[in-house]
Structure formats: C-alpha cells, structure tokens
Short mmCIF file of C-alpha atoms in Angstrom, two decimals:
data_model
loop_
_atom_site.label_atom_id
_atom_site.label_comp_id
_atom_site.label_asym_id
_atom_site.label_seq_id
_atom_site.Cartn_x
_atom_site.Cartn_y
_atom_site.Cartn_z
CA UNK A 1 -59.70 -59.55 -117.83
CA UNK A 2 -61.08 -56.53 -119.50
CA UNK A 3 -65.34 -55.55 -119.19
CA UNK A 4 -67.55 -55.25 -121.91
CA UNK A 5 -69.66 -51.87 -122.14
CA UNK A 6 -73.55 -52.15 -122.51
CA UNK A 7 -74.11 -50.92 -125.56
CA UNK A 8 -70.59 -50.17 -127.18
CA UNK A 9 -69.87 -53.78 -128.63
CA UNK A 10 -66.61 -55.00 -128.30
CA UNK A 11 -65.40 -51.85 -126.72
CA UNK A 12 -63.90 -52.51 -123.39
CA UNK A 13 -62.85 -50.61 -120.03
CA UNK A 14 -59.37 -51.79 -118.29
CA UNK A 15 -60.29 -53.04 -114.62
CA UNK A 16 -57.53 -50.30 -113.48
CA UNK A 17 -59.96 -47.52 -114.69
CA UNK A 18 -62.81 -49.13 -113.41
CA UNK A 19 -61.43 -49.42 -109.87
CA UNK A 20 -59.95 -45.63 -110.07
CA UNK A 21 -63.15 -44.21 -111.39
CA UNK A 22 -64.87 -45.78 -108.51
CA UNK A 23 -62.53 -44.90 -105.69
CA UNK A 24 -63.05 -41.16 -107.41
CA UNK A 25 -66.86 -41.55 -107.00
CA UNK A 26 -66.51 -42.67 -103.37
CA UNK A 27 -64.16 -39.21 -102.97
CA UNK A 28 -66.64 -37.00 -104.30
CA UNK A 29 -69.54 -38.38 -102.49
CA UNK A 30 -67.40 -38.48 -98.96
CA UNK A 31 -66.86 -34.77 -100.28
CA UNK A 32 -70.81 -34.36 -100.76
CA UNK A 33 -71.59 -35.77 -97.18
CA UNK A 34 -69.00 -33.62 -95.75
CA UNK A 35 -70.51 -30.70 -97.85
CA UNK A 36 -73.69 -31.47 -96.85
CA UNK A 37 -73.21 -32.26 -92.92
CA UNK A 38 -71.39 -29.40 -92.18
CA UNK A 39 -74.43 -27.60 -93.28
CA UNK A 40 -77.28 -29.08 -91.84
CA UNK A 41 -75.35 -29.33 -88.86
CA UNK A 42 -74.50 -25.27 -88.63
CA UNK A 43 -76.79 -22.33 -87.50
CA UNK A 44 -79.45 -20.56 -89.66
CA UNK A 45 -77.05 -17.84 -90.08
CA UNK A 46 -74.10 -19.70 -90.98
CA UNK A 47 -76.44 -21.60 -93.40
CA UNK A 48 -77.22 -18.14 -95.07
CA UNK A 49 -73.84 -17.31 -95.26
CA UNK A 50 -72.77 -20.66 -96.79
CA UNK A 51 -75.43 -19.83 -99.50
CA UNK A 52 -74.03 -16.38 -99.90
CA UNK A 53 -70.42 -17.61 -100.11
CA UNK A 54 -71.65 -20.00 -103.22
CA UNK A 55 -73.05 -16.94 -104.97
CA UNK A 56 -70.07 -15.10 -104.52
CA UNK A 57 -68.10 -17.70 -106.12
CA UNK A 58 -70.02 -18.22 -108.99
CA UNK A 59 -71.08 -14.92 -109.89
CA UNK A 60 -67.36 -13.61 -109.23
CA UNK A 61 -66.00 -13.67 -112.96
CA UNK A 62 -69.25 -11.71 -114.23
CA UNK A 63 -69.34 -8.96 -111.89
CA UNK A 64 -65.43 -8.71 -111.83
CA UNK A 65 -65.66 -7.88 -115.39
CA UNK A 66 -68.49 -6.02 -115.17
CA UNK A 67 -67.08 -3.79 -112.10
CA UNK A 68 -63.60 -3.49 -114.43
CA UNK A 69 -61.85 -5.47 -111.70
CA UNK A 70 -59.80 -7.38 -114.28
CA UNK A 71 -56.82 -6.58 -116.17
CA UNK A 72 -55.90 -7.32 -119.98
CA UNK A 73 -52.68 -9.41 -120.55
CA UNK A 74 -51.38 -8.96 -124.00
CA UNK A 75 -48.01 -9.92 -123.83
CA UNK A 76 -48.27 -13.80 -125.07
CA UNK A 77 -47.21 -17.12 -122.63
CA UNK A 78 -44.54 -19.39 -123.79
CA UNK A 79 -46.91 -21.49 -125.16
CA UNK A 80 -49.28 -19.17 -126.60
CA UNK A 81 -45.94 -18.54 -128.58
CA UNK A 82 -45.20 -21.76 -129.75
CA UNK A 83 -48.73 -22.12 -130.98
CA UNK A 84 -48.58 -19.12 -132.96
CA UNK A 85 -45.23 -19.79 -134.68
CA UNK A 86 -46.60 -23.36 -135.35
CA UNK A 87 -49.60 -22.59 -137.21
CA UNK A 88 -47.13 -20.56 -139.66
CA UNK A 89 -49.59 -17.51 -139.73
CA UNK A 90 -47.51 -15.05 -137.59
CA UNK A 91 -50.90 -13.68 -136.16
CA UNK A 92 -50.63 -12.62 -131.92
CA UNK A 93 -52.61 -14.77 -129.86
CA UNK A 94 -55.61 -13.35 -127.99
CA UNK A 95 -55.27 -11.15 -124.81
CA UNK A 96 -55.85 -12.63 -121.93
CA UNK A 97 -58.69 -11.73 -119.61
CA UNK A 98 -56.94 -11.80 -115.98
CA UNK A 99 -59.53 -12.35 -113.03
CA UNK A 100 -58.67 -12.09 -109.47
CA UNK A 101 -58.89 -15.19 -107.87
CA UNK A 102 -60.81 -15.87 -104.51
CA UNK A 103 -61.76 -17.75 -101.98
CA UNK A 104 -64.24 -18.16 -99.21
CA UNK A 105 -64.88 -18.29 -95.06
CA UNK A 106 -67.94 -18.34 -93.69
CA UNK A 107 -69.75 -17.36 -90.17
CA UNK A 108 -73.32 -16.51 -88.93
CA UNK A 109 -72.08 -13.03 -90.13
CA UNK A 110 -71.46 -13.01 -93.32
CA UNK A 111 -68.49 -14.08 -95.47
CA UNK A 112 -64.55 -13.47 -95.75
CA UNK A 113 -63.65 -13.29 -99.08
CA UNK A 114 -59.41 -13.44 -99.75
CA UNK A 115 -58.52 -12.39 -103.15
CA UNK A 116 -55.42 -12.92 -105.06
CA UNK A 117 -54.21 -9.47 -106.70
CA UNK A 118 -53.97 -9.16 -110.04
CA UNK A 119 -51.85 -6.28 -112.06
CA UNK A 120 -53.62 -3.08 -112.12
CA UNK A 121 -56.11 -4.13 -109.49
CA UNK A 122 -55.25 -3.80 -105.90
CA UNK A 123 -56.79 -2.74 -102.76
CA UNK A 124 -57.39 0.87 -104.37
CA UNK A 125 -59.50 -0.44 -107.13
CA UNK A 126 -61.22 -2.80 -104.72
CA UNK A 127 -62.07 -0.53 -101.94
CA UNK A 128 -63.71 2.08 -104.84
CA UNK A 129 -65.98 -0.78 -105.51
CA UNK A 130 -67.04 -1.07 -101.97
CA UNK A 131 -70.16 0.19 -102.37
CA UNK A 132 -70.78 -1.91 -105.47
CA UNK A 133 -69.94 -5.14 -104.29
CA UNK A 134 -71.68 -4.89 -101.13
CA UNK A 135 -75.13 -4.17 -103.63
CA UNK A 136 -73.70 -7.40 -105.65
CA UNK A 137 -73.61 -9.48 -102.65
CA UNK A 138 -76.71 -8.41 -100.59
CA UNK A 139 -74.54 -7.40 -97.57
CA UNK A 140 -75.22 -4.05 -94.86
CA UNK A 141 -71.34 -3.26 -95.51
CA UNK A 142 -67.97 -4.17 -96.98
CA UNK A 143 -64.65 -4.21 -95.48
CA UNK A 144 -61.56 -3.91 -97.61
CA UNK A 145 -58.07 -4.57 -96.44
CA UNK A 146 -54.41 -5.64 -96.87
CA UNK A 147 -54.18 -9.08 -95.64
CA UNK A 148 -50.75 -11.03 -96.92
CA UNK A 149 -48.40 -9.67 -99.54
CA UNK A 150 -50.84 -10.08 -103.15
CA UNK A 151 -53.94 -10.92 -101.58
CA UNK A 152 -56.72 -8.66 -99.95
CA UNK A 153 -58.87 -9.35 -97.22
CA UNK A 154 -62.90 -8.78 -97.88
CA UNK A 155 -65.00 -8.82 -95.29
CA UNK A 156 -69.01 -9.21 -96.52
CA UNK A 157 -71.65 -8.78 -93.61
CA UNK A 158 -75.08 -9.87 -94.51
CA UNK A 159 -76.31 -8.63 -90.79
CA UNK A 160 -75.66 -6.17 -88.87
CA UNK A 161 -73.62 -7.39 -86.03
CA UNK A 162 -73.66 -3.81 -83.90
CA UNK A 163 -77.29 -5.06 -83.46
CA UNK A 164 -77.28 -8.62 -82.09
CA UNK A 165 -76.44 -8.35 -77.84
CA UNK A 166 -74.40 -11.40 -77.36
CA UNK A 167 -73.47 -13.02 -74.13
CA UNK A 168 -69.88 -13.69 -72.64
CA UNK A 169 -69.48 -16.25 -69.88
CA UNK A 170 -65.89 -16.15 -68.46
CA UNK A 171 -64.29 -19.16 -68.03
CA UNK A 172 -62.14 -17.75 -64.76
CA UNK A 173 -58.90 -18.64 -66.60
CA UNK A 174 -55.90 -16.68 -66.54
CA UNK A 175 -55.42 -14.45 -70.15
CA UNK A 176 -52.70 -16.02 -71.94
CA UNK A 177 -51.27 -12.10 -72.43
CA UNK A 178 -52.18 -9.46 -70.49
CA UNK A 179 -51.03 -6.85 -72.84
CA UNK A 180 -53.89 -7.75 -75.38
CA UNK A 181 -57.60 -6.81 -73.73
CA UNK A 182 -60.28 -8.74 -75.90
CA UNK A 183 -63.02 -6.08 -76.13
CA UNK A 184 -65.96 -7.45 -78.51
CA UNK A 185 -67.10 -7.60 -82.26
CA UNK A 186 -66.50 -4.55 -84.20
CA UNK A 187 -69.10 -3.67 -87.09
CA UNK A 188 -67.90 -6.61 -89.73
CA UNK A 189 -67.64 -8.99 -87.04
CA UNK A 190 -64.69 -9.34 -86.03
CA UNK A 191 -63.04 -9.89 -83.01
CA UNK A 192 -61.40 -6.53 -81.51
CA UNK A 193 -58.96 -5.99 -78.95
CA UNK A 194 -56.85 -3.50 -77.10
CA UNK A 195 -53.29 -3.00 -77.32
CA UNK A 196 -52.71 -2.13 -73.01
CA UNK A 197 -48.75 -2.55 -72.69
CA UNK A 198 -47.17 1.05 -72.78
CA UNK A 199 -50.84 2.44 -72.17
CA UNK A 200 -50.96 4.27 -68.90
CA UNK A 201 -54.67 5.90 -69.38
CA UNK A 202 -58.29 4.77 -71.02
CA UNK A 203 -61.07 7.36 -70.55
CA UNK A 204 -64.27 5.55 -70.90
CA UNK A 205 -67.43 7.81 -71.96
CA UNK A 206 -70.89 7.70 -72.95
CA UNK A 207 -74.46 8.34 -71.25
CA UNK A 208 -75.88 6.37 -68.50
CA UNK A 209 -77.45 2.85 -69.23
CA UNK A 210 -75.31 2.69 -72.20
CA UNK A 211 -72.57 0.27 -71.17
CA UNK A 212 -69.66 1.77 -69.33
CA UNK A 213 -69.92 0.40 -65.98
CA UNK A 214 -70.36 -3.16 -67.47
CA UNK A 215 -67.46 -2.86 -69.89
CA UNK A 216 -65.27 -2.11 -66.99
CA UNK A 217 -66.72 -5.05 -65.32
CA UNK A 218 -66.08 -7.64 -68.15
CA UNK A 219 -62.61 -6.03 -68.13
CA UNK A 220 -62.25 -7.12 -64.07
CA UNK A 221 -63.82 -10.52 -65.15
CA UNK A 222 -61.37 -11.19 -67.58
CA UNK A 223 -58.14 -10.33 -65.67
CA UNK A 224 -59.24 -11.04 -62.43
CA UNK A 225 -57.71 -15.04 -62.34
CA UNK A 226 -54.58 -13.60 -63.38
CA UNK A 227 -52.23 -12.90 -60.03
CA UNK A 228 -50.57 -10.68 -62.08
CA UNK A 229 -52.98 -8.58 -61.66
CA UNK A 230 -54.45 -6.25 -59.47
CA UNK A 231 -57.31 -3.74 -58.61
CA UNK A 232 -58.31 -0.45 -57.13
CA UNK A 233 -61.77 1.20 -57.70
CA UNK A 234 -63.27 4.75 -56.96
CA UNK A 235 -66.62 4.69 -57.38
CA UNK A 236 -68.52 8.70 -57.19
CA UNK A 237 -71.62 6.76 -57.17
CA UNK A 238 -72.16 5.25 -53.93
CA UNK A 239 -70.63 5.89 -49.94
CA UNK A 240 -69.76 2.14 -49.35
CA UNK A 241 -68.12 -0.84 -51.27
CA UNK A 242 -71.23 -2.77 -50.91
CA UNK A 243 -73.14 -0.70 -52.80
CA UNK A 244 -73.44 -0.09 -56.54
CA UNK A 245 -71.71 -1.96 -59.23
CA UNK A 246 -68.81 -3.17 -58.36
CA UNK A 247 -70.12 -5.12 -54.97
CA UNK A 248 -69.96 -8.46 -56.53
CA UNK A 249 -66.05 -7.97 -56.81
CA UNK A 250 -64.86 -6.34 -53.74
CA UNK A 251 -63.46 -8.94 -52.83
CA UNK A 252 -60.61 -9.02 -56.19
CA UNK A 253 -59.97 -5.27 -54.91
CA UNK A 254 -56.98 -4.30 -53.11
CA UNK A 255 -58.44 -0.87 -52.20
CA UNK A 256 -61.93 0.62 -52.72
CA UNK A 257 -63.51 4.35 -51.97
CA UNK A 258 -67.06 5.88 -52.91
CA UNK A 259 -67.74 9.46 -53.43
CA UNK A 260 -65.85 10.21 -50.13
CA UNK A 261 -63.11 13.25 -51.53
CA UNK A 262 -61.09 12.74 -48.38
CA UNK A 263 -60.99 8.95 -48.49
CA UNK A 264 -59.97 9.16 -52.37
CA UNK A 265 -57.24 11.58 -52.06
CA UNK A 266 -55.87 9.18 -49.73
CA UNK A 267 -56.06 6.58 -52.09
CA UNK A 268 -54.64 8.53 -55.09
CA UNK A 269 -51.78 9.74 -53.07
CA UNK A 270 -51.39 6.03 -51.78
CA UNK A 271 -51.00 4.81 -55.80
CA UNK A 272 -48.63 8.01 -56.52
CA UNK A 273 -46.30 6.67 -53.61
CA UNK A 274 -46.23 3.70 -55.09
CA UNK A 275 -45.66 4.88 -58.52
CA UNK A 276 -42.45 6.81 -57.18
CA UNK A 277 -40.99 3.67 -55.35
CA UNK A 278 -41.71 1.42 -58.59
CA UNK A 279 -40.06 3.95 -60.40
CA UNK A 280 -36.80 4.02 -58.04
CA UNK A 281 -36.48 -0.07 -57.69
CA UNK A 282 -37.59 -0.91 -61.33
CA UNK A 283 -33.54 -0.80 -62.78
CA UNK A 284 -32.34 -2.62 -59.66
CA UNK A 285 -35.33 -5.12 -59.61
CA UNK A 286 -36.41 -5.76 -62.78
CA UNK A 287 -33.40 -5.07 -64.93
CA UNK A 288 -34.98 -2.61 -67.23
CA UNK A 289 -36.59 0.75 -67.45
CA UNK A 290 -39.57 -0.15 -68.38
CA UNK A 291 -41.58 -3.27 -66.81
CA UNK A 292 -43.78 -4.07 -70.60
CA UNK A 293 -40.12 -5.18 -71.43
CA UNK A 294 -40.64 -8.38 -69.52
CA UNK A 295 -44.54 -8.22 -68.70
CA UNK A 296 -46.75 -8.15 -65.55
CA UNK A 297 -45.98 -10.92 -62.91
CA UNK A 298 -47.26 -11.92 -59.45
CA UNK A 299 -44.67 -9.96 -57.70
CA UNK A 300 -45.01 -6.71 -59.90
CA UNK A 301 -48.62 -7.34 -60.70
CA UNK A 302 -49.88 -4.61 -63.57
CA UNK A 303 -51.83 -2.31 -61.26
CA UNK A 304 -55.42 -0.53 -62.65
CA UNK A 305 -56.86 2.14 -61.09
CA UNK A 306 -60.88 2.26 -62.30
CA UNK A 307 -62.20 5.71 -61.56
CA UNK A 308 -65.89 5.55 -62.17
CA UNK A 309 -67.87 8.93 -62.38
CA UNK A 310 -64.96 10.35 -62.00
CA UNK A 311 -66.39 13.90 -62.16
CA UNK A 312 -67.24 13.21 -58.24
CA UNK A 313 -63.40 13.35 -57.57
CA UNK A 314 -62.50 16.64 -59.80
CA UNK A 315 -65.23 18.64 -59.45
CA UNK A 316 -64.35 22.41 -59.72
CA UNK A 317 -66.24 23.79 -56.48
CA UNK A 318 -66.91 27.59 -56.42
CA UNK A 319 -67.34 29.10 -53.32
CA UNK A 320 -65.78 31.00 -50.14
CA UNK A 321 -67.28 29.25 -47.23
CA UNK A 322 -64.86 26.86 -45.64
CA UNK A 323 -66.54 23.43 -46.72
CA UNK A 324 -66.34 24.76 -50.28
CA UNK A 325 -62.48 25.96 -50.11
CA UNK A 326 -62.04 21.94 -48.54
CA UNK A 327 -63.71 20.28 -51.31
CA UNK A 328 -61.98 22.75 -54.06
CA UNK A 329 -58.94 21.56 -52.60
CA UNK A 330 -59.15 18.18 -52.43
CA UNK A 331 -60.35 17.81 -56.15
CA UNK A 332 -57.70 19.63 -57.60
CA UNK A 333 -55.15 17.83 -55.69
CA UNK A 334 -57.23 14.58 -56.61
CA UNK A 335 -56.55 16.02 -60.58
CA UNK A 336 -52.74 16.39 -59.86
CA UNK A 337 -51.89 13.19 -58.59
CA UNK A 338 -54.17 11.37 -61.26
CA UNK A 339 -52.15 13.50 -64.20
CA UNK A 340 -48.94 12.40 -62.34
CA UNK A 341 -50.45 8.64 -62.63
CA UNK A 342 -51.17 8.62 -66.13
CA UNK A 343 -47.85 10.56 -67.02
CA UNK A 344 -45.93 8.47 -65.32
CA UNK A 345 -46.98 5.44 -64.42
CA UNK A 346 -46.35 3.64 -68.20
CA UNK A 347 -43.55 2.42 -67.55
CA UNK A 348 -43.73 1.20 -63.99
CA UNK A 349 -46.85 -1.24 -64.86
CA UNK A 350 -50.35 1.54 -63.77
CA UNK A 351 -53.05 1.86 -65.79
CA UNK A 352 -55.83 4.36 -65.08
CA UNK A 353 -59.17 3.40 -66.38
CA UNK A 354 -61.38 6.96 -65.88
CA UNK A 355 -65.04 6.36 -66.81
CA UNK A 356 -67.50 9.59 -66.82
CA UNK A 357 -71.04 10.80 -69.26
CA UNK A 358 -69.48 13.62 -70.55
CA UNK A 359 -65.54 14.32 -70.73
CA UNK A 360 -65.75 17.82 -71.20
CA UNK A 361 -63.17 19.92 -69.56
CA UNK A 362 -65.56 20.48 -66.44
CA UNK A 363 -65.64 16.67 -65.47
CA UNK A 364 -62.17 15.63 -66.42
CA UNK A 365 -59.53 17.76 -66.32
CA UNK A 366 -58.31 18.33 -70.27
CA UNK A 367 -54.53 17.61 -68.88
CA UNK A 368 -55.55 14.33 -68.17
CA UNK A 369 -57.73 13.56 -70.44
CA UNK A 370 -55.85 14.46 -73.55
CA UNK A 371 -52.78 12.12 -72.43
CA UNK A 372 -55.19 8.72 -72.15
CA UNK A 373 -54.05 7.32 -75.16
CA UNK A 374 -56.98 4.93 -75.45
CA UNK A 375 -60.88 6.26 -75.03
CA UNK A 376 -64.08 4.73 -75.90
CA UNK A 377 -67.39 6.84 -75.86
CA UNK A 378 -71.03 4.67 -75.87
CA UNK A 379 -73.83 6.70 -76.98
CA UNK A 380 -73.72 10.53 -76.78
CA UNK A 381 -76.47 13.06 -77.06
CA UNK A 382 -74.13 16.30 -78.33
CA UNK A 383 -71.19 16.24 -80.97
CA UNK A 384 -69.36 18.54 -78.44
CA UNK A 385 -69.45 15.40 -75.75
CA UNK A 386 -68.61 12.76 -78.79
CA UNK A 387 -65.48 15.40 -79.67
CA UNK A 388 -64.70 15.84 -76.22
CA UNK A 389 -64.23 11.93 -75.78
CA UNK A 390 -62.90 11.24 -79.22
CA UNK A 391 -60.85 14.47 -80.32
CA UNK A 392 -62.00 16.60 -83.41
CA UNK A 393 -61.29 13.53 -85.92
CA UNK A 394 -64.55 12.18 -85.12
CA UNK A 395 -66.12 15.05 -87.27
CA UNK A 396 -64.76 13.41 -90.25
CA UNK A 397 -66.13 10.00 -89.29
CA UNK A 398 -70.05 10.72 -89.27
CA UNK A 399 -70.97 7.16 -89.39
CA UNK A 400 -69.52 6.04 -85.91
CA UNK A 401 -70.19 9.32 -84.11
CA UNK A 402 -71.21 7.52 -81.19
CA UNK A 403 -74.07 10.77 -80.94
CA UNK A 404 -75.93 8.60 -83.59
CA UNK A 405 -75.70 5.41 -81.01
CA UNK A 406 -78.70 6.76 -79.08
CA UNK A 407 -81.37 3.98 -80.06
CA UNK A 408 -81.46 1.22 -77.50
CA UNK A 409 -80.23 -1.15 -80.28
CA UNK A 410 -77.15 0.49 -79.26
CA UNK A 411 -76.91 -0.26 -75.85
CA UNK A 412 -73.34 -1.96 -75.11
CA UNK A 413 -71.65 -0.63 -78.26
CA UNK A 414 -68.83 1.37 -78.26
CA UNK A 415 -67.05 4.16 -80.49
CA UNK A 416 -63.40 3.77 -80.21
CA UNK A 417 -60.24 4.73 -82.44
CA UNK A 418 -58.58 1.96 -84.25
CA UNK A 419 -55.13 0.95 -83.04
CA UNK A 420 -52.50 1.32 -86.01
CA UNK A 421 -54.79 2.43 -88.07
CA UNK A 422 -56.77 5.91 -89.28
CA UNK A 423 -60.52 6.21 -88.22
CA UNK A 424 -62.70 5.14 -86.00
CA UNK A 425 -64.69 1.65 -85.37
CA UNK A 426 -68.23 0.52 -83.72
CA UNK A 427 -67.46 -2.30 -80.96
CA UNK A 428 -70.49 -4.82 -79.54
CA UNK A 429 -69.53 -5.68 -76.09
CA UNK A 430 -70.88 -8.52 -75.09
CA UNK A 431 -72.90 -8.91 -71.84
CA UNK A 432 -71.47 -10.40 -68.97
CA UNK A 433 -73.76 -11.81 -66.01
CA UNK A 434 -73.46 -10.44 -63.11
CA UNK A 435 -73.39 -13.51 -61.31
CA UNK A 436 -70.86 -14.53 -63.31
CA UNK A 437 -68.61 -11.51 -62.71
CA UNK A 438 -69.46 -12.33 -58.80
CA UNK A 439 -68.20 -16.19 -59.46
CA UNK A 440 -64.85 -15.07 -60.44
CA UNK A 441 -64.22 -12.74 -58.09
CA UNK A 442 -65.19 -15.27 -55.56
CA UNK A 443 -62.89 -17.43 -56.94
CA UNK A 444 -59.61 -15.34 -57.63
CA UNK A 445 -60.02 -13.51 -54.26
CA UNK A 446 -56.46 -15.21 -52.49
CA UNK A 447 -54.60 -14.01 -55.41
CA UNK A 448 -55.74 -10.39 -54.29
CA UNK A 449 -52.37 -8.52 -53.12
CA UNK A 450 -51.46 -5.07 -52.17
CA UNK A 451 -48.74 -3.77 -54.86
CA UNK A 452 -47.26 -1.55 -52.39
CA UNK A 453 -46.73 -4.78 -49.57
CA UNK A 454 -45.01 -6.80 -52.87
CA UNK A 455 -43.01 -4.39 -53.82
CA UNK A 456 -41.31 -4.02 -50.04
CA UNK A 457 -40.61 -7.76 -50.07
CA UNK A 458 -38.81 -7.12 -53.61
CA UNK A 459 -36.80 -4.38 -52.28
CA UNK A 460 -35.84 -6.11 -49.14
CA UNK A 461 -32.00 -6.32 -48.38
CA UNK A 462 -32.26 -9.98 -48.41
CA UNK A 463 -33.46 -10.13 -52.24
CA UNK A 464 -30.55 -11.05 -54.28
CA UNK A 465 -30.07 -10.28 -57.83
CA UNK A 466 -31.11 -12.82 -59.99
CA UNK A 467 -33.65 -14.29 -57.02
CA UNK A 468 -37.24 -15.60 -58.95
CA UNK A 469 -39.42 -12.58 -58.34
CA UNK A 470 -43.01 -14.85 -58.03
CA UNK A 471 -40.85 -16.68 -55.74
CA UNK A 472 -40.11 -13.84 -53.78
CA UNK A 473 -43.41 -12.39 -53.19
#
C-alpha cells in the first residue's frame, strides 16, 4: 500500500522509505540529545572548548587556504579521466584543491586537533603557522607535533593551564609502574611524567615557598603503597624527624637525619654499603646486571634517598679551629659518598633525589650535580641559579626560564627538560594535602623495610636459585 503526498497528486512514497526515513530521523535526533547532553552536562570550560572545537571545524577550509596550508593536485583521478575523454573535448580537468583533514578532542583546556597530512604540508609547514593559528583560534599557545605516521598532533589552549593550582588526592594505591613518575600538567595541558628506570639522580631547585618540598612529598605519596618501595630522608632543615615537612611520613621512612653532619655521614655511608653489596649479589640474585631489567620488587625494593637542603650536608667550611676542620671533613666525605651513589647506584635500583634554592657549585658539589640526569628548578631570582640547575641550554629557551616564574601565579610550577626531546617545558604540580600525604603514610607504614635487612635474607645460604624473591623476604 503506497501513501499519497499532500500536495503532489497522485505522487506516492513506498512505505519502505517512509519507515527508513523515519528510523534516520530518530538517529539524528538520538545524535542531537547525545550532542546536546554531553554538553549541558560538562564544565564551563569544557563547554567553551566544545564551542571552540566547532569553530575550528568550520572555519578550517578558509583559513587553511588562506594560511597556504593546502596543496594543488593537478595530476587528474581515474575518473576525472574518463569524464574528460567522454565529453570528446580533450580539455584537463580542474586541479584539485587538497585540504588537510581534521578532527577534534575537547577538555576544560582547550582543544586537540589531529590532522591528516597532506603532500607538501607537514609538521614544518604547520608548526611555521603556529603563531597564526593560535590568533585564528583565540588560544594563549599552540602545540605542534608528530603524532601517528600522516597525521599531526595540535594542541590549542584557550587558558593558561600554568595558572590554575589544581588539587591531587591520592588514592593510596600501588603505581601500576614504578619506572614512570606522574609529575603534573605541562603548559598545553597535558599530562607529564618522568622516565625514573636507569635514573640514579634528580636535583630539585628553585626558591623557598615555591614548591620543592611539596613535590617531593606528592612523589612519597604516590609510591609510598608500593612495597617495592622504600625511603630515606635528610632533611638540613630541622634537628628531629618530628619536625618540618616530612613529619607526617616518618613513619614510610626506613631511616631519617636532620641537619646533624655526623648522623648523615652515617647514613650516607650506611646507603654506600649497601650499594656495594647490591652490586656484588645482583648477577647471583637477580640474574642480570642491571635490576630495571626486571623492575623493583618487595625484596629488592627501588631505594630513594631525598636530600632536602642539601647544602646543610656539603657545605665547604673555612677555618683552622678544630670544630671547623670536623665539619669540613664530614661534608666533603658526605659529597664523596653521595657522587659514589649517583654514579653507581643505577643499576643496583638507588635513586638520589637532592633538593636545594640555588645549585651553584657552593651548595652542590658540580661532580654531582652535573651527573643527575633529571633536574627541575621552580622559580629563580638570577639566570646564573636557573643555568646552574638547568645547564646553559636554558639561555636559548627564554620563555620557561624558570627566573621569569617569580609571580605567585607560579607557585608549584616547575621548569624541567623534556625527556626524548630538545627544550625545555613548564610543569603545574598539583597540590597535595597534607593530611592526605599523612593518611598514606599511615596506611603503608608495615610495608616499610630496611633494604640492607632484605637484601641479607636474599643472600642467605639457604636461598636457592630460582626461589620467589617476594617470597623470600
């Protein structure tokens, strides 16, 4: 039975087209409410960038032609060719105007744009437009990069995410790898990490107030429910473990000293010991040379050494009096065994974390801080301080000298070098409660070990080769 159209006589429609143009109208309007309730539903600043993403999208075959990111194909398709002979007029078809295709991701950011390469316009021709686009698209900055083979990766902020504090709670979890440290939100946004396995030293600068006792902190948070895991602290600040900042987690510490030289010398020299025997059992024990080959475990537990202010415990004293000639001492010994840690404890599973204002030559010792292969520098007052933490490449890099990070906006962010990569990046760490930080130490303190007491029970006679090692210990 066929329907009669209002108003076009005996034309008719086929019921099988009326039923498929209705199931297509109850698509698009499912597609609508979808549309429409994932944006009512999100944040104002996702709801900005959803609008953003639909301008970019729209405008994006205008202002590719206008910014000459297109390319001119003038070599005719099949069918183009068959047209052509067809019409018997032997005339070439028209070029074709080739756009890059896109498409679009949102967040309370800004936008991720991936674009599909086209000839003649690559990431070159995209990242001279930077500038450009970013005007196009009302954004604070563009990011251009390499993302799968023939398409590009744009990252569009609208804000500026440097300037937003955000809050981390931890959720007292173990990390599902403990060679990757989540860090924060670099500059477009996106999450940034650390690359730890094989890294035997961080050096952790910047001026006080800024953030460098609290990144450490979130670091301890983080790793702390992990057993494979495990802690020492030297704080130059205070005398006693219950003072300062790291009170809340004394109890996820193996070993703790204050500004005591005597009492961290021991210390030092108790972690060198240990690097030595790690480094004669790790063949027989482990199998391997080097422990990143099968990762950190509860019975040879990654082991990191936090040295905050550490210009307490290397101090060059001057002076003839015997107290003076003591202290002088102590602190160079103190330097010796740390450069011994952070030459040689890669491979055995240390990692020394040394946090000071200014790591210039007279607070940390340039022979061990030139060999940390990670460092981070919060705000600095003097170039020679933001070269001293970063090496001379910062100079070239003007817009994340962290000596331009001195506004309290900039409290909590970070200058570091990017991993893999040339240059430097701006990282927002996010604030971590204190009580929080107290919580999980609370909670992970009976899987707090001493390395030195697990590694006798691996290298007991009756450990047999092939035994479980978490077993063991």
């Amino acid at each position: 039975m066929n329907t009669a159209v209002p108003g076009l006589g005996a034309a008719t429609i086929p019921p099988p087209l009326l039923y498929a143009g209705g199931a297509l109208a109850l698509v698009l309007l499912a597609w609508l409410l979808v549309i429409c309730g994932r944006y009512l539903s999100a944040d104002k600043g996702t709801r900005a960038s959803i609008r953003q993403a639909w301008r970019i999208r729209r405008t994006w075959p205008r202002l590719a032609r206008n910014l000459g990111l297109v390319t001119t194909d003038r070599t005719p398709t099949f069918l183009q060719s068959l047209t052509a002979s067809g019409n018997g007029t032997g005339g070439k078809p028209e070029p074709r105007i080739l756009t890059p295709g896109l498409s679009t991701k949102v967040d309370r950011y800004g936008v991720v744009v991936t674009v599909k390469t086209v000839a003649k316009v690559g990431l070159a021709e995209f990242q001279k437009h930077a500038d450009h686009l970013a005007d196009a698209w009302a954004c604070t900055r563009v990011s251009i990069n390499p993302d799968r083979p023939g398409t590009l990766r744009i990252r569009a902020v609208r804000d500026e995410p440097l300037l937003i504090p955000y809050t981390c709670t931890p959720e007292g979890k173990p990390p599902a790898d403990l060679s990757v440290w989540d860090l924060g939100l670099d500059e477009y946004a996106l999450a940034t990490v650390l690359r730890m396995d094989n890294v035997p030293g961080v050096c952790v600068a910047g001026l006080p107030g800024y953030g460098k006792t609290s990144l450490i902190s979130k670091l301890i948070a983080a790793l702390a429910p992990s057993d494979a895991v495990q802690f020492a602290v030297a704080d130059g600040k205070v005398s006693e473990a219950h003072e300062g900042d790291y009170a809340d987690v004394t109890d996820r510490l193996f070993a703790f000293v204050g500004d005591d030289l005597e009492a961290a010398n021991k210390l030092f020299t108790r972690l060198v010991n240990l690097r030595r025997a790690r480094s004669s059992a790790i063949r027989r024990v482990l199998g391997t040379p080097n422990m990143w080959a099968k990762g950190p475990s509860k019975a040879w537990p990654l082991v990191v050494l936090v040295i905050d202010e550490a210009h307490t415990y290397f101090r060059d004293y001057k002076g003839s009096d015997p107290t003076t000639k003591k202290y002088a001492a102590l602190t160079a010994d103190n330097a010796r065994l740390i450069e011994d840690l952070v030459k040689k404890g890669r491979s055995v599973g240390m990692v020394v974390i040394v946090a000071t204002q200014k790591p210039t030559g007279d607070a940390i010792p340039t022979f061990i801080r030139d060999v940390c292969p990670v460092s981070l520098s919060f705000a600095q007052k003097t170039t020679e301080s933001a070269v001293a933490a970063l090496g001379e490449d910062i100079r070239n890099w003007p817009d994340a000298n962290p000596v331009t990070m001195q506004d309290p906006g900039y409290v909590g962010v970070a200058t570091m070098a990017r991993q893999g990569h040339e240059g430097f990046t701006r990282v927002r760490i996010p604030y971590v409660d204190p009580a929080d930080t107290a919580r999980v130490a609370a909670d992970t303190a009976p899987l707090t070990a001493d390395p030195g007491l697990l590694l006798d029970l691996l290298t007991c006679p009756h450990l047999l080769k092939g035994d479980d090692l978490d077993t063991t210990a």
